[in-house]
C-alpha cells in the first residue's frame, strides 16, 4: 500500500479516508473511561473520610501481629481477647469527633461487641466509616535481595463485594518497599501494579481504596535517599493507577513520611520531615486525590503527631491527615493491660491521642501537655503488620 501524499490524505483527521479511520478504533477505545456504578458514592465516602480535623484509626493488625501486641501486655492471643480490645477502641465515647474511619481486620468485620451490636453498627453510630484490610500479606519475592510482594488479588472482586454487603465502605492494601534491599525496579513495579489492580477492583465494588506503598523505615540511609526512592515508588504507582483507569477522586493515599532510615545517625526535625514529605507529594500527587492519610511506621506517638502538625502549617491541595495504628494505640494498650478496671482510662488515652492528631491535622497541635510515654519509640526492625 502506498502512502504517497495526495491532497486528500495529507489533511486533518476529518478527511482521512475511511479505511485509515477504521484502523483507529482499538487505539481510540483504549482511551474510553466509563463512569463506574459507584462513582458518586466513592467520591462522597472519600470526602467524608477526609474531613477537617479527622483521620483514620488503623486497627487491622493480622491475628499474628495483634497477638504480638497483646503479648506485650501479657494478654493471651484468643479471638475473644482480640475482640474485647477492639471493642474498647470502637466504643470510646466521642471518638467520631476525631476519627472519620476505622480499618478493620476481616475477623472484626463479622464480630459483635458484648451487647450483641455489630462492630460496623457501632462505628456508624459514632459517625465513623468502617473499612477493611483486604490484602493477604507479604511473601518473599523470588530472585530479589530479601524483598517482598503482596498477595491477595485472586478472588478479590468476590471478597470486596461481600465486604460491601457487610458494611465496609473503604479498603486498605499495604505493600512495602525496602530501601536496604535495593529496592529493585522489579519490586517497585510489582508493588505499584498490585496496588493499581486492587484499587480498580475496590472501586468496582463501591469501596474507596487506600493506596499504601510503604517505604519502610529500616536502614541507615539518609533522608535524601528516602525522597529519591519514594519519588520513584509514587511515579510508578500513579502510572499504574492511571493505566487501570482508577478514579483519583475516589481514592485515598497512605504514604510513609519522608524521614531518614531508622539507623541513620543524622536525625531530621519535624520541619525537615514536613518539607521533604510535602516536596514529594507536590511532585507526585495530583490535586484530584482528596486525602493523604499517613502511616506512623514505628515513629513514637509524639513524633508522628509533631510531623503531621508541621505538614499542616500552610495550605495543601489535599487533606493531610493520619491513619495510625501504633501511634494511636501504643499508650492505650499499655494502659489497658487486659483489665476491665482500666477500660475507661485506656479509652481516655485513645481520645487524647486522637484529639492531638486532630489538632495536628489542623496545624494547631500544642505538645506542651504530653506525657513521657508519648515520646517512646516504637520502631522494630523488620516489623510486619
Ligand atoms: P502504623 O501506623 O503502625 O505504621 O500502621 C499503620 C498501618 O495500617 C500499616 O499498614
Short mmCIF file of C-alpha atoms and ligand atoms in Angstrom, two decimals:
data_model
loop_
_atom_site.label_atom_id
_atom_site.label_comp_id
_atom_site.label_asym_id
_atom_site.label_seq_id
_atom_site.Cartn_x
_atom_site.Cartn_y
_atom_site.Cartn_z
CA UNK A 1 0.00 0.00 0.00
CA UNK A 2 1.32 3.39 -0.89
CA UNK A 3 1.14 6.43 1.35
CA UNK A 4 2.00 8.82 -1.45
CA UNK A 5 0.65 12.17 -0.30
CA UNK A 6 -2.40 13.20 -2.18
CA UNK A 7 -4.11 16.40 -1.21
CA UNK A 8 -6.84 14.21 0.34
CA UNK A 9 -4.74 12.11 2.71
CA UNK A 10 -2.37 14.82 3.86
CA UNK A 11 -5.01 16.93 5.57
CA UNK A 12 -6.64 16.60 9.01
CA UNK A 13 -8.43 13.61 10.53
CA UNK A 14 -11.76 14.77 9.13
CA UNK A 15 -10.71 13.94 5.61
CA UNK A 16 -8.75 10.74 6.30
CA UNK A 17 -10.08 8.00 4.00
CA UNK A 18 -12.46 5.53 5.64
CA UNK A 19 -10.03 2.63 5.65
CA UNK A 20 -7.50 4.63 7.69
CA UNK A 21 -10.13 5.69 10.22
CA UNK A 22 -11.13 2.07 10.62
CA UNK A 23 -7.58 1.29 11.67
CA UNK A 24 -8.08 3.54 14.68
CA UNK A 25 -10.86 2.09 16.81
CA UNK A 26 -8.61 -0.04 19.02
CA UNK A 27 -6.43 2.90 19.91
CA UNK A 28 -9.41 5.15 20.41
CA UNK A 29 -11.19 2.54 22.57
CA UNK A 30 -8.26 2.34 24.90
CA UNK A 31 -8.91 5.94 25.89
CA UNK A 32 -12.54 5.49 26.81
CA UNK A 33 -13.11 5.94 30.53
CA UNK A 34 -16.56 4.83 31.60
CA UNK A 35 -18.24 6.11 34.73
CA UNK A 36 -18.44 3.28 37.25
CA UNK A 37 -21.70 2.40 39.05
CA UNK A 38 -20.34 3.58 42.40
CA UNK A 39 -18.51 6.75 41.31
CA UNK A 40 -20.68 9.22 43.20
CA UNK A 41 -20.67 7.14 46.34
CA UNK A 42 -16.90 6.65 46.18
CA UNK A 43 -16.32 10.40 45.95
CA UNK A 44 -18.66 11.01 48.86
CA UNK A 45 -17.03 8.34 51.03
CA UNK A 46 -13.52 9.65 50.30
CA UNK A 47 -14.60 13.20 51.10
CA UNK A 48 -16.28 12.09 54.34
CA UNK A 49 -13.09 10.37 55.46
CA UNK A 50 -11.05 13.45 54.52
CA UNK A 51 -13.00 15.88 56.70
CA UNK A 52 -11.24 18.64 58.58
CA UNK A 53 -9.76 17.62 61.91
CA UNK A 54 -10.33 13.89 61.36
CA UNK A 55 -8.21 10.91 60.35
CA UNK A 56 -8.21 7.12 60.40
CA UNK A 57 -7.75 4.61 63.18
CA UNK A 58 -5.85 1.62 61.78
CA UNK A 59 -6.93 -1.38 63.90
CA UNK A 60 -6.45 -4.05 61.25
CA UNK A 61 -3.48 -5.95 62.67
CA UNK A 62 -3.42 -9.54 61.44
CA UNK A 63 -4.05 -12.18 64.09
CA UNK A 64 -0.31 -12.83 64.39
CA UNK A 65 0.57 -9.14 64.80
CA UNK A 66 -2.32 -8.47 67.15
CA UNK A 67 -1.01 -11.45 69.14
CA UNK A 68 2.39 -9.80 69.49
CA UNK A 69 0.79 -6.59 70.68
CA UNK A 70 -1.37 -8.44 73.23
CA UNK A 71 1.61 -10.50 74.30
CA UNK A 72 3.47 -7.28 75.16
CA UNK A 73 0.88 -6.66 77.91
CA UNK A 74 0.57 -10.30 78.99
CA UNK A 75 -2.81 -10.95 77.36
CA UNK A 76 -3.39 -14.24 75.55
CA UNK A 77 -3.99 -14.05 71.78
CA UNK A 78 -7.50 -15.52 71.65
CA UNK A 79 -10.30 -14.46 69.34
CA UNK A 80 -12.26 -13.12 72.30
CA UNK A 81 -9.34 -11.07 73.64
CA UNK A 82 -8.77 -9.52 70.21
CA UNK A 83 -12.49 -8.76 70.08
CA UNK A 84 -12.51 -7.27 73.58
CA UNK A 85 -9.55 -5.00 72.89
CA UNK A 86 -11.14 -3.77 69.67
CA UNK A 87 -14.46 -3.24 71.45
CA UNK A 88 -12.60 -0.95 73.83
CA UNK A 89 -11.32 1.06 70.86
CA UNK A 90 -14.56 1.48 68.91
CA UNK A 91 -16.80 2.19 71.89
CA UNK A 92 -14.65 5.08 73.11
CA UNK A 93 -17.16 7.90 73.71
CA UNK A 94 -16.80 10.82 71.31
CA UNK A 95 -14.28 9.05 69.06
CA UNK A 96 -16.04 10.17 65.89
CA UNK A 97 -15.15 13.78 66.53
CA UNK A 98 -11.52 12.98 65.64
CA UNK A 99 -11.73 9.69 63.74
CA UNK A 100 -13.52 9.53 60.39
CA UNK A 101 -12.85 5.88 59.56
CA UNK A 102 -11.56 2.69 61.17
CA UNK A 103 -9.71 -0.03 59.28
CA UNK A 104 -10.78 -3.47 60.49
CA UNK A 105 -9.25 -6.90 60.10
CA UNK A 106 -11.64 -9.35 58.40
CA UNK A 107 -12.34 -11.15 61.68
CA UNK A 108 -13.63 -7.92 63.30
CA UNK A 109 -15.98 -7.13 60.40
CA UNK A 110 -18.07 -10.17 61.38
CA UNK A 111 -17.85 -9.75 65.17
CA UNK A 112 -20.16 -8.11 67.67
CA UNK A 113 -19.45 -6.19 70.85
CA UNK A 114 -20.59 -7.67 74.17
CA UNK A 115 -24.13 -6.27 73.91
CA UNK A 116 -24.56 -8.05 70.56
CA UNK A 117 -24.21 -5.00 68.29
CA UNK A 118 -22.12 -5.47 65.15
CA UNK A 119 -18.81 -3.58 65.07
CA UNK A 120 -19.92 -1.88 61.85
CA UNK A 121 -23.11 -0.62 63.55
CA UNK A 122 -21.13 0.72 66.49
CA UNK A 123 -18.81 2.56 64.11
CA UNK A 124 -21.65 4.01 62.03
CA UNK A 125 -23.29 5.12 65.27
CA UNK A 126 -20.10 7.02 66.09
CA UNK A 127 -20.10 8.63 62.60
CA UNK A 128 -17.02 6.56 61.70
CA UNK A 129 -16.84 4.84 58.30
CA UNK A 130 -15.99 1.11 58.56
CA UNK A 131 -13.08 -0.04 56.39
CA UNK A 132 -11.39 -3.38 55.78
CA UNK A 133 -7.87 -4.63 55.15
CA UNK A 134 -8.11 -6.76 52.00
CA UNK A 135 -4.55 -7.77 51.19
CA UNK A 136 -3.39 -11.24 52.20
CA UNK A 137 0.01 -10.20 53.46
CA UNK A 138 3.58 -10.12 52.23
CA UNK A 139 5.64 -13.04 50.97
CA UNK A 140 9.29 -13.21 49.83
CA UNK A 141 9.93 -12.12 46.25
CA UNK A 142 11.93 -14.69 44.30
CA UNK A 143 15.26 -13.57 42.80
CA UNK A 144 15.48 -10.48 44.99
CA UNK A 145 17.69 -9.45 47.85
CA UNK A 146 15.10 -10.08 50.56
CA UNK A 147 12.28 -8.02 49.04
CA UNK A 148 8.64 -8.99 49.25
CA UNK A 149 5.41 -8.81 47.30
CA UNK A 150 1.82 -8.52 48.45
CA UNK A 151 -0.72 -11.30 47.88
CA UNK A 152 -4.49 -11.11 47.58
CA UNK A 153 -5.67 -10.30 44.04
CA UNK A 154 -7.15 -13.75 43.35
CA UNK A 155 -10.83 -13.74 44.24
CA UNK A 156 -10.59 -10.13 45.41
CA UNK A 157 -13.66 -8.92 43.48
CA UNK A 158 -15.82 -11.53 45.23
CA UNK A 159 -14.40 -10.59 48.62
CA UNK A 160 -14.83 -6.84 48.13
CA UNK A 161 -18.46 -7.33 47.02
CA UNK A 162 -19.06 -9.36 50.19
CA UNK A 163 -17.31 -6.78 52.41
CA UNK A 164 -19.51 -4.05 50.94
CA UNK A 165 -22.59 -6.11 51.89
CA UNK A 166 -21.19 -6.43 55.41
CA UNK A 167 -20.98 -2.64 55.67
CA UNK A 168 -17.39 -1.78 54.71
CA UNK A 169 -17.04 1.34 52.57
CA UNK A 170 -13.29 1.61 52.12
CA UNK A 171 -10.35 -0.77 51.94
CA UNK A 172 -6.64 -0.98 52.55
CA UNK A 173 -3.87 -2.85 50.77
CA UNK A 174 -0.36 -2.50 52.14
CA UNK A 175 2.63 -3.30 50.01
CA UNK A 176 6.17 -2.46 51.08
CA UNK A 177 9.41 -1.24 49.55
CA UNK A 178 12.67 -1.82 51.37
CA UNK A 179 15.49 0.65 50.75
CA UNK A 180 18.34 -1.51 52.15
CA UNK A 181 17.20 -4.45 49.98
CA UNK A 182 17.52 -2.42 46.79
CA UNK A 183 14.88 -1.54 46.01
CA UNK A 184 14.86 -3.30 42.63
CA UNK A 185 12.70 -1.94 39.82
CA UNK A 186 11.12 -5.42 39.75
CA UNK A 187 9.84 -4.97 43.32
CA UNK A 188 8.78 -1.35 42.88
CA UNK A 189 6.81 -2.15 39.73
CA UNK A 190 5.19 -5.17 41.28
CA UNK A 191 4.15 -3.12 44.31
CA UNK A 192 2.68 -0.37 42.10
CA UNK A 193 0.91 -2.78 39.73
CA UNK A 194 -0.64 -4.74 42.61
CA UNK A 195 -1.91 -1.57 44.26
CA UNK A 196 -3.44 -0.36 40.99
CA UNK A 197 -5.22 -3.66 40.28
CA UNK A 198 -6.53 -3.72 43.84
CA UNK A 199 -7.69 -0.10 43.61
CA UNK A 200 -9.60 -0.72 40.37
CA UNK A 201 -11.28 -3.82 41.84
CA UNK A 202 -12.28 -1.98 45.03
CA UNK A 203 -13.81 0.90 43.11
CA UNK A 204 -15.85 -1.61 41.10
CA UNK A 205 -17.33 -2.87 44.40
CA UNK A 206 -18.02 0.53 45.98
CA UNK A 207 -15.04 0.53 48.34
CA UNK A 208 -12.67 3.52 48.39
CA UNK A 209 -9.19 2.04 48.08
CA UNK A 210 -6.44 3.29 50.36
CA UNK A 211 -3.28 3.04 48.31
CA UNK A 212 -0.37 2.19 50.61
CA UNK A 213 3.08 1.55 49.20
CA UNK A 214 5.00 1.75 52.48
CA UNK A 215 8.64 2.75 52.12
CA UNK A 216 9.99 1.00 55.22
CA UNK A 217 11.92 2.88 57.90
CA UNK A 218 14.54 0.10 58.08
CA UNK A 219 18.06 1.10 57.05
CA UNK A 220 20.83 3.63 57.67
CA UNK A 221 20.16 5.72 54.54
CA UNK A 222 19.71 9.50 54.78
CA UNK A 223 16.55 11.49 54.11
CA UNK A 224 17.61 12.37 50.53
CA UNK A 225 17.78 8.69 49.65
CA UNK A 226 14.29 8.16 51.07
CA UNK A 227 13.00 11.04 48.93
CA UNK A 228 14.63 9.56 45.83
CA UNK A 229 13.10 6.12 46.39
CA UNK A 230 9.67 7.49 47.38
CA UNK A 231 9.56 9.60 44.20
CA UNK A 232 10.14 6.51 42.09
CA UNK A 233 7.58 4.49 44.04
CA UNK A 234 4.87 7.14 43.66
CA UNK A 235 5.71 7.77 40.00
CA UNK A 236 5.19 4.08 39.27
CA UNK A 237 2.10 3.89 41.47
CA UNK A 238 0.33 6.75 39.69
CA UNK A 239 1.36 5.42 36.30
CA UNK A 240 -0.28 2.07 37.04
CA UNK A 241 -3.30 3.68 38.73
CA UNK A 242 -3.87 5.73 35.58
CA UNK A 243 -3.35 2.66 33.35
CA UNK A 244 -6.03 0.82 35.36
CA UNK A 245 -8.39 3.81 34.95
CA UNK A 246 -8.72 4.29 38.67
CA UNK A 247 -10.76 7.39 39.51
CA UNK A 248 -8.41 9.60 41.52
CA UNK A 249 -11.27 11.49 43.23
CA UNK A 250 -12.31 8.18 44.81
CA UNK A 251 -9.03 7.02 46.37
CA UNK A 252 -7.03 7.89 49.47
CA UNK A 253 -3.29 7.54 49.90
CA UNK A 254 -1.40 6.13 52.82
CA UNK A 255 2.25 7.07 52.39
CA UNK A 256 5.15 6.86 54.78
CA UNK A 257 6.57 10.23 55.76
CA UNK A 258 9.93 11.04 54.20
CA UNK A 259 12.42 10.53 57.04
CA UNK A 260 15.98 9.24 57.37
CA UNK A 261 16.29 5.45 57.84
CA UNK A 262 15.79 4.28 61.43
CA UNK A 263 19.52 3.58 61.79
CA UNK A 264 20.76 6.77 60.13
CA UNK A 265 22.86 8.73 62.64
CA UNK A 266 21.59 12.07 61.29
CA UNK A 267 18.07 12.69 62.53
CA UNK A 268 15.57 15.11 60.98
CA UNK A 269 13.40 17.71 62.72
CA UNK A 270 9.62 17.77 62.15
CA UNK A 271 10.14 20.82 59.92
CA UNK A 272 12.62 18.90 57.74
CA UNK A 273 10.37 15.83 57.57
CA UNK A 274 7.46 18.08 56.60
CA UNK A 275 9.48 19.93 53.94
CA UNK A 276 10.73 16.70 52.33
CA UNK A 277 7.38 14.94 52.53
CA UNK A 278 5.44 17.86 51.05
CA UNK A 279 8.04 18.18 48.30
CA UNK A 280 7.47 14.52 47.44
CA UNK A 281 3.70 14.84 47.47
CA UNK A 282 3.62 18.04 45.41
CA UNK A 283 5.85 16.44 42.79
CA UNK A 284 3.84 13.24 42.52
CA UNK A 285 0.23 13.50 43.74
CA UNK A 286 -2.46 15.16 41.59
CA UNK A 287 -4.79 17.54 43.45
CA UNK A 288 -7.77 15.38 42.39
CA UNK A 289 -6.82 12.99 45.23
CA UNK A 290 -8.91 14.07 48.25
CA UNK A 291 -6.81 12.85 51.15
CA UNK A 292 -3.38 11.76 52.26
CA UNK A 293 -3.52 9.68 55.43
CA UNK A 294 -0.04 8.93 56.74
CA UNK A 295 1.02 5.74 58.47
CA UNK A 296 3.17 6.08 61.59
CA UNK A 297 5.60 3.30 60.64
CA UNK A 298 7.25 2.93 64.06
CA UNK A 299 7.61 6.61 64.94
CA UNK A 300 6.74 7.46 68.53
CA UNK A 301 3.28 8.86 69.21
CA UNK A 302 4.84 12.28 69.76
CA UNK A 303 6.98 12.25 66.59
CA UNK A 304 4.04 11.14 64.43
CA UNK A 305 1.88 13.98 65.77
CA UNK A 306 4.62 16.64 65.56
CA UNK A 307 5.44 15.67 61.98
CA UNK A 308 1.79 15.81 60.94
CA UNK A 309 1.40 19.19 62.61
CA UNK A 310 4.44 20.54 60.75
CA UNK A 311 2.91 19.45 57.44
CA UNK A 312 -0.24 21.43 58.15
CA UNK A 313 1.32 24.83 58.80
CA UNK A 314 0.24 26.09 55.37
CA UNK A 315 -2.48 25.22 52.86
CA UNK A 316 -2.13 21.94 50.96
CA UNK A 317 -4.01 20.80 47.85
CA UNK A 318 -5.23 17.69 49.67
CA UNK A 319 -6.44 16.87 53.20
CA UNK A 320 -3.21 15.87 55.01
CA UNK A 321 -4.02 13.61 57.93
CA UNK A 322 -3.27 10.38 59.77
CA UNK A 323 -4.06 6.67 59.56
CA UNK A 324 -2.04 5.49 62.52
CA UNK A 325 -2.04 2.15 64.28
CA UNK A 326 0.95 2.10 66.62
CA UNK A 327 0.99 5.89 67.12
CA UNK A 328 -2.66 5.86 68.23
CA UNK A 329 -2.74 2.59 70.13
CA UNK A 330 0.54 2.25 71.99
CA UNK A 331 -0.42 4.05 75.21
CA UNK A 332 -3.96 2.64 75.02
CA UNK A 333 -2.66 -0.94 75.13
CA UNK A 334 -0.23 -0.23 77.93
CA UNK A 335 -2.96 1.46 79.95
CA UNK A 336 -5.48 -1.33 79.40
CA UNK A 337 -3.27 -4.31 80.41
CA UNK A 338 -6.28 -6.57 79.75
CA UNK A 339 -8.03 -5.31 82.91
CA UNK A 340 -11.68 -4.33 82.99
CA UNK A 341 -10.85 -1.74 85.67
CA UNK A 342 -8.53 0.07 83.21
CA UNK A 343 -11.15 0.20 80.44
CA UNK A 344 -12.06 3.87 80.91
CA UNK A 345 -8.52 5.16 81.36
CA UNK A 346 -7.45 3.26 78.22
CA UNK A 347 -10.30 4.93 76.30
CA UNK A 348 -9.19 8.29 77.69
CA UNK A 349 -5.71 7.58 76.35
CA UNK A 350 -7.18 6.90 72.89
CA UNK A 351 -9.18 10.11 72.91
CA UNK A 352 -6.10 12.04 73.98
CA UNK A 353 -4.05 10.74 71.02
CA UNK A 354 -6.94 11.12 68.58
CA UNK A 355 -7.51 14.72 69.72
CA UNK A 356 -3.78 15.51 69.47
CA UNK A 357 -3.68 14.22 65.90
CA UNK A 358 -6.90 16.03 65.07
CA UNK A 359 -5.24 19.26 66.23
CA UNK A 360 -2.15 18.36 64.16
CA UNK A 361 -4.36 17.84 61.11
CA UNK A 362 -5.40 21.47 61.53
CA UNK A 363 -1.83 22.60 62.28
CA UNK A 364 -2.84 23.55 65.83
CA UNK A 365 -1.11 20.93 67.97
CA UNK A 366 0.44 22.02 71.29
CA UNK A 367 2.87 19.36 72.61
CA UNK A 368 3.40 21.02 75.99
CA UNK A 369 0.85 18.77 77.75
CA UNK A 370 2.25 15.46 76.52
CA UNK A 371 3.47 12.84 78.99
CA UNK A 372 6.78 10.98 78.61
CA UNK A 373 5.04 7.82 77.26
CA UNK A 374 4.15 9.65 74.04
CA UNK A 375 7.85 10.06 73.24
CA UNK A 376 8.66 6.33 73.44
CA UNK A 377 9.93 4.98 70.12
CA UNK A 378 8.11 2.01 68.60
CA UNK A 379 10.43 1.16 65.75
CA UNK A 380 11.10 -2.56 65.37
CA UNK A 381 13.42 -3.80 62.70
CA UNK A 382 11.53 -5.81 60.05
CA UNK A 383 8.11 -5.11 61.66
CA UNK A 384 5.33 -6.99 59.92
CA UNK A 385 1.75 -5.86 60.00
P1 LIG B 1 1.38 2.06 61.75
O1 LIG B 1 0.79 3.43 61.97
O2 LIG B 1 1.61 1.28 62.99
O3 LIG B 1 2.58 2.11 60.83
O4 LIG B 1 0.31 1.21 60.98
C1 LIG B 1 -0.45 1.77 60.02
C2 LIG B 1 -0.91 0.72 59.11
O5 LIG B 1 -2.07 0.49 58.96
C3 LIG B 1 0.11 -0.01 58.36
O6 LIG B 1 -0.48 -0.63 57.30
#
